[in-house]
XYZ file of C-alpha atoms in Angstrom:
426
model
C -25.388 46.755 8.170
C -27.647 43.851 9.346
C -27.797 40.748 7.184
C -30.982 39.852 5.346
C -32.514 36.673 6.898
C -33.684 35.582 3.452
C -30.117 35.798 2.173
C -28.907 33.632 5.093
C -31.600 31.066 4.318
C -30.675 30.924 0.640
C -26.965 30.672 1.448
C -27.610 27.860 3.953
C -29.711 26.001 1.378
C -26.990 26.433 -1.251
C -24.257 25.042 1.014
C -26.385 22.041 1.986
C -27.106 21.400 -1.661
C -23.390 21.712 -2.464
C -22.309 19.093 0.064
C -25.200 16.751 -0.737
C -24.366 16.858 -4.437
C -20.674 16.360 -3.685
C -21.508 13.287 -1.579
C -23.743 11.796 -4.275
C -21.078 12.459 -6.890
C -18.467 10.723 -4.734
C -20.712 7.705 -4.159
C -21.450 7.377 -7.877
C -17.763 7.694 -8.768
C -16.789 5.119 -6.139
C -19.310 2.590 -7.517
C -17.952 3.064 -11.025
C -14.261 2.781 -10.237
C -14.159 -1.015 -10.525
C -13.015 -3.710 -12.925
C -14.586 -7.090 -12.250
C -15.258 -10.468 -13.803
C -15.191 -14.257 -13.492
C -12.433 -16.757 -14.307
C -13.452 -20.147 -15.703
C -12.052 -23.025 -17.725
C -13.420 -23.817 -21.225
C -16.148 -25.954 -19.585
C -17.366 -22.825 -17.711
C -16.294 -24.208 -14.350
C -14.946 -21.494 -12.007
C -11.243 -21.429 -11.138
C -10.963 -20.235 -7.521
C -7.718 -18.773 -6.129
C -6.475 -17.694 -9.565
C -4.044 -14.767 -9.290
C -5.241 -11.712 -11.241
C -2.856 -8.787 -11.760
C -3.899 -5.383 -13.097
C -0.996 -3.924 -15.076
C -0.384 -0.560 -16.659
C -0.276 -1.087 -20.422
C 2.595 1.401 -20.808
C 5.218 -0.477 -18.737
C 3.433 -3.586 -17.300
C 3.914 -2.331 -13.735
C 1.487 -3.827 -11.193
C -1.360 -1.535 -10.102
C -3.235 -4.106 -8.001
C -3.187 -7.868 -7.486
C -6.083 -9.997 -6.191
C -7.180 -13.650 -5.882
C -10.439 -15.064 -7.208
C -12.929 -16.226 -4.595
C -14.501 -19.698 -4.420
C -16.825 -18.806 -7.318
C -13.997 -17.600 -9.540
C -15.014 -13.943 -9.140
C -12.510 -11.089 -8.845
C -12.732 -7.321 -8.459
C -10.367 -4.347 -8.580
C -11.690 -1.160 -6.983
C -10.609 2.480 -6.674
C -9.162 2.424 -10.198
C -8.337 5.674 -12.010
C -8.831 6.372 -15.713
C -6.219 4.792 -17.945
C -5.166 1.890 -20.151
C -4.611 -1.446 -18.412
C -3.853 -5.112 -19.092
C -5.129 -8.109 -17.088
C -2.753 -10.998 -16.319
C -4.197 -14.252 -14.894
C -1.938 -17.035 -13.602
C -2.659 -20.409 -12.071
C -0.742 -23.672 -11.755
C -1.372 -26.139 -14.612
C -3.026 -23.450 -16.766
C -1.638 -21.289 -19.555
C -1.105 -17.699 -18.460
C -3.829 -15.379 -19.739
C -3.005 -11.833 -20.839
C -5.751 -9.538 -22.088
C -5.509 -6.865 -24.708
C -5.358 -3.197 -23.741
C -8.405 -2.125 -21.721
C -9.451 1.537 -21.942
C -10.991 2.189 -18.537
C -13.190 5.176 -17.737
C -14.345 5.629 -14.134
C -17.753 6.734 -15.376
C -18.682 3.099 -16.031
C -17.658 -0.202 -14.353
C -15.823 -2.614 -16.644
C -16.570 -6.349 -16.741
C -13.905 -8.660 -18.133
C -14.516 -12.415 -17.923
C -11.531 -14.722 -18.423
C -11.340 -18.244 -19.831
C -8.114 -20.119 -19.080
C -6.821 -23.097 -21.059
C -5.178 -26.020 -19.282
C -1.506 -26.485 -20.166
C -0.669 -29.395 -22.481
C 0.340 -32.753 -21.007
C 3.300 -33.365 -23.344
C 6.718 -32.389 -22.101
C 9.785 -32.176 -24.285
C 13.303 -30.930 -23.509
C 12.167 -29.732 -20.091
C 14.530 -27.696 -17.917
C 13.315 -27.378 -14.321
C 14.232 -24.096 -12.662
C 13.370 -23.302 -9.047
C 11.644 -19.932 -8.863
C 9.295 -18.425 -6.336
C 5.982 -17.017 -7.418
C 5.424 -13.321 -6.643
C 2.361 -14.297 -4.579
C 1.706 -17.665 -2.899
C -1.313 -19.036 -1.009
C -0.291 -21.034 2.055
C -2.217 -22.403 5.021
C -3.978 -19.443 6.619
C -1.997 -16.734 4.835
C -0.939 -15.084 1.586
C 2.813 -14.664 1.074
C 4.231 -11.879 -1.092
C 7.797 -12.755 -2.195
C 9.537 -9.420 -2.662
C 12.434 -10.431 -4.925
C 10.207 -12.566 -7.162
C 8.612 -9.517 -8.807
C 10.767 -6.885 -10.588
C 7.961 -4.341 -10.103
C 8.738 -4.242 -6.350
C 12.152 -2.693 -6.978
C 12.454 0.744 -5.389
C 9.044 0.580 -3.681
C 8.412 0.997 0.027
C 6.268 -1.357 2.131
C 3.177 0.853 1.956
C 3.355 0.872 -1.866
C 3.837 -2.918 -1.986
C 0.888 -3.492 0.367
C -1.294 -1.286 -1.832
C -0.727 -3.759 -4.685
C -1.175 -6.887 -2.512
C -4.307 -9.097 -2.506
C -6.927 -8.144 0.068
C -5.100 -5.029 1.318
C -6.469 -1.492 0.903
C -4.788 1.832 1.699
C -7.023 4.899 1.988
C -6.107 8.535 1.285
C -4.853 8.947 4.874
C -2.552 5.871 4.554
C -4.729 3.768 6.895
C -4.441 0.025 6.248
C -7.424 -2.306 6.024
C -7.506 -6.024 5.264
C -10.604 -7.277 3.420
C -12.467 -4.170 4.591
C -11.416 -4.418 8.251
C -9.285 -1.738 9.897
C -7.054 -1.932 13.002
C -4.697 -4.413 11.309
C -1.807 -5.669 13.471
C 1.524 -4.979 11.719
C 4.567 -7.040 12.756
C 8.261 -6.820 11.914
C 9.897 -10.267 11.889
C 7.056 -11.475 14.087
C 7.326 -8.581 16.588
C 4.716 -5.808 17.008
C 5.663 -2.355 15.739
C 3.603 -0.635 18.490
C 2.632 2.068 15.987
C -0.630 3.202 14.438
C -2.050 5.906 12.197
C 0.315 8.434 10.699
C 3.297 7.131 12.683
C 2.809 3.606 11.293
C 2.473 4.968 7.738
C 5.703 6.965 8.078
C 7.486 3.880 9.448
C 6.303 1.644 6.579
C 7.387 4.257 4.029
C 10.896 4.020 5.489
C 11.081 0.249 4.781
C 12.037 -0.548 1.195
C 11.991 -3.640 -0.982
C 15.765 -4.139 -1.048
C 15.907 -5.054 2.648
C 12.815 -7.310 2.684
C 12.298 -11.008 2.000
C 8.550 -11.582 2.354
C 5.292 -10.036 3.513
C 2.812 -12.437 5.130
C -0.851 -11.380 5.001
C -3.211 -13.193 7.398
C -6.893 -12.216 7.213
C -7.723 -15.065 9.649
C -4.656 -15.148 11.916
C -3.762 -18.008 14.293
C -5.122 -18.054 17.840
C -1.968 -16.534 19.326
C -2.869 -13.202 17.638
C -6.522 -13.150 18.743
C -6.017 -10.486 21.398
C -4.576 -7.919 18.996
C -4.988 -9.190 15.450
C -8.699 -9.906 15.158
C -8.948 -7.690 12.068
C -5.910 -9.342 10.453
C -2.137 -9.530 10.706
C 0.594 -8.351 8.336
C 4.069 -9.701 9.100
C 7.009 -8.026 7.342
C 10.053 -10.322 7.163
C 13.497 -8.826 6.543
C 16.389 -10.559 4.817
C 18.990 -12.753 6.501
C 21.815 -14.398 4.653
C 21.817 -18.218 4.482
C 25.066 -18.775 2.558
C 28.006 -19.902 4.656
C 31.097 -17.710 4.919
C 31.246 -13.962 4.376
C 28.900 -12.522 1.780
C 27.048 -9.306 1.079
C 25.266 -7.297 -1.557
C 24.623 -3.712 -2.628
C 21.517 -2.529 -4.481
C 20.963 0.901 -6.029
C 17.890 2.186 -7.853
C 16.902 5.436 -9.530
C 13.588 6.504 -11.034
C 13.139 9.763 -12.897
C 9.804 11.433 -13.417
C 9.043 15.063 -12.828
C 11.250 14.623 -9.752
C 13.873 11.944 -9.005
C 13.387 8.979 -6.707
C 16.388 6.971 -5.600
C 17.274 4.412 -2.957
C 20.097 2.094 -1.982
C 20.819 -0.655 0.510
C 23.800 -2.739 1.543
C 24.044 -5.881 3.674
C 26.874 -8.008 5.075
C 26.552 -11.495 6.526
C 28.853 -14.066 8.111
C 27.618 -17.608 8.773
C 29.196 -20.884 9.873
C 27.669 -24.078 11.277
C 26.401 -22.392 14.457
C 26.966 -18.637 14.291
C 25.282 -16.084 12.043
C 26.292 -12.395 12.160
C 24.446 -9.899 9.980
C 24.006 -6.179 9.376
C 22.564 -3.804 6.818
C 21.846 -0.192 5.902
C 19.047 1.258 3.762
C 18.534 4.881 2.675
C 16.937 7.021 -0.019
C 14.558 9.840 -0.824
C 11.785 10.771 -3.222
C 9.846 13.835 -4.249
C 6.411 13.945 -5.817
C 3.786 16.308 -7.186
C 0.057 15.551 -7.340
C -2.558 17.741 -9.037
C -6.292 17.094 -8.661
C -9.040 18.945 -10.539
C -12.746 18.562 -9.674
C -15.623 20.102 -11.634
C -19.203 19.832 -10.337
C -22.614 20.908 -11.644
C -25.630 21.238 -9.335
C -29.151 20.760 -10.664
C -32.562 22.088 -9.663
C -35.615 20.592 -11.395
C -33.341 18.980 -13.986
C -31.479 22.175 -14.914
C -28.057 23.457 -13.893
C -28.510 25.976 -11.087
C -24.883 26.445 -10.001
C -21.433 24.902 -10.338
C -18.020 24.725 -8.747
C -14.473 23.953 -9.852
C -11.548 23.122 -7.628
C -7.818 22.607 -8.237
C -5.548 21.136 -5.551
C -1.758 20.810 -5.823
C 0.330 18.784 -3.359
C 4.139 18.725 -3.267
C 5.818 16.134 -1.014
C 9.446 15.411 -0.115
C 10.349 12.257 1.805
C 13.662 10.765 2.968
C 14.628 7.808 5.136
C 17.536 5.798 6.487
C 17.602 2.594 8.504
C 20.302 0.346 9.988
C 20.183 -3.170 11.425
C 22.641 -5.531 13.113
C 22.243 -8.836 14.917
C 23.431 -12.340 15.738
C 21.946 -15.857 15.791
C 23.602 -18.793 17.597
C 22.385 -22.355 17.027
C 23.135 -24.498 20.091
C 21.584 -27.457 18.244
C 19.196 -28.120 15.385
C 16.303 -27.374 17.744
C 17.687 -24.573 19.925
C 18.690 -21.081 18.830
C 19.198 -17.724 20.575
C 20.208 -14.277 19.388
C 19.642 -10.535 19.327
C 18.703 -7.851 16.810
C 19.005 -4.062 16.982
C 17.249 -1.823 14.430
C 17.273 1.965 14.165
C 15.602 4.275 11.688
C 15.045 7.926 10.851
C 12.584 9.397 8.336
C 11.379 12.893 7.384
C 8.394 14.078 5.363
C 7.578 17.633 4.278
C 4.424 18.453 2.373
C 2.766 21.620 1.050
C -0.739 21.771 -0.380
C -2.612 24.548 -2.162
C -6.298 24.410 -3.074
C -8.443 26.982 -4.920
C -12.216 26.582 -5.313
C -14.698 28.718 -7.246
C -18.441 28.635 -6.461
C -20.327 29.843 -9.541
C -23.875 30.920 -10.370
C -26.043 29.514 -13.161
C -24.284 31.690 -15.750
C -20.798 30.672 -14.629
C -20.122 33.901 -12.762
C -18.045 33.618 -9.604
C -19.925 34.042 -6.315
C -17.288 32.894 -3.839
C -13.592 32.006 -3.939
C -12.079 29.631 -1.362
C -8.279 29.548 -1.086
C -6.554 27.070 1.251
C -2.831 26.808 1.959
C -1.519 23.930 4.082
C 1.920 22.770 5.141
C 3.104 19.886 7.299
C 6.316 18.223 8.371
C 6.913 14.962 10.184
C 10.038 13.453 11.722
C 10.093 9.865 13.005
C 12.914 8.181 14.953
C 12.848 4.595 16.201
C 15.157 2.100 17.900
C 14.140 -1.487 18.585
C 16.088 -4.200 20.433
C 15.085 -7.861 20.618
C 16.760 -10.711 22.529
C 15.199 -14.105 21.861
C 15.402 -17.827 22.628
C 13.677 -20.649 20.695
C 13.505 -24.375 21.366
C 11.516 -26.731 19.119
C 10.208 -29.900 20.743
C 9.018 -31.709 17.604
C 8.264 -31.286 13.924
C 4.590 -30.492 14.620
C 5.358 -26.915 15.590
C 5.461 -27.216 19.388
C 8.104 -24.847 20.738
C 9.209 -22.769 23.683
C 9.716 -19.127 22.796
C 11.104 -16.314 24.957
C 11.435 -12.701 23.734
C 12.727 -9.591 25.466
C 11.854 -6.418 23.517
C 12.606 -2.774 24.085
C 11.380 -0.134 21.635
C 11.722 3.628 21.402
C 9.635 5.682 18.976
C 9.678 9.447 18.739
C 7.405 11.354 16.365
C 7.528 15.107 15.978
C 5.586 17.190 13.497
C 3.250 20.065 12.909
C 0.565 21.061 10.442
C -0.672 24.501 9.474
C -3.815 25.385 7.499
C -5.038 28.803 6.333
C -8.301 29.286 4.436
C -9.573 32.582 3.071
C -13.012 33.313 1.621
C -13.482 36.159 -0.845
C -15.923 37.385 -3.443
C -15.345 37.624 -7.205
C -13.452 40.911 -6.794
C -11.076 39.462 -4.213
C -12.617 41.202 -1.190
C -12.560 38.947 1.846
C -15.860 37.856 3.292
């Protein structure tokens, strides 16, 4: 039976209206998902470079961490509904901790902060050397992994998501101060990965095997060819204590599903020779449920609506090993080699059901999508290096020989069916 042209026109208009309304809704929600403010001293002078941490009120875990700009302004974006606490820290000032903030994405939240300078009197002082979780150094921001207990059990992608200036989108793409195509290094060496492969690799690196993450939004000239958008350098641990030493770390987190990880390292060092090795492994499983309800208006009145529920179930596991040697010929000359190998797997299933409804709430169309994907990543990297420093100003001769092997294998399947209210396919 031929279709009615008028029906096609109405259906086309409805779909355009649906996607336009969805886009406007998304833009409005994005503009509202922020917490912002200004940090000043009691004289209302701005305090630039103050560290602001957004914490969950339930367990004080870090959601995001940013630095104030030159005007003392800060902003957290892409925040979900919930109860949060703001923590502001700066040298020579008393730490500021807000009360519980009830945040609703329907409305941006402004929270200005006034910080009091610490008193000048000192009594019974005990000086203890301790690294700050985040430090500002010349041309870069340094995230010290062991300095923050909230990093325990997290992978690199999760740590970066909480780091100042770094954003991770829904597809795990990394941007630095709004710029994409960030160059990611491991111990100063390129990873030669991008997109989904880079995300899977960073998920396989966990806090227990890391020392620091250096974030450079304006990298030095030697990175200009590749790192114009910014550079992130992930530095792994090496033992500095002489003799034989090692450590073992285990962690377990229980939610709806368990998440556990463990790592072990062994190191031998004398005056000239340093031998080291380590192993890191673990797995996690997660469930995410998203519900979206939309109303569409014509001349100020609801003309149609839709509701959608999406469920995603993900399983992820990883293991990584490393071994290497450094030999110091003198205080200025060192050579060595490092071999790293890793394996990670990710399996994900996703189910989405959408109902398109008329003005009375009756179902016009049902959309059902079922998706499944699996990804397997293997990598082996070998580096042989030589360094000679000529002076204390940073002049040096550096030679590196690198060989890397990356193998990614995966597949994705998607099935979508369209039916009417009675279940008959259209």
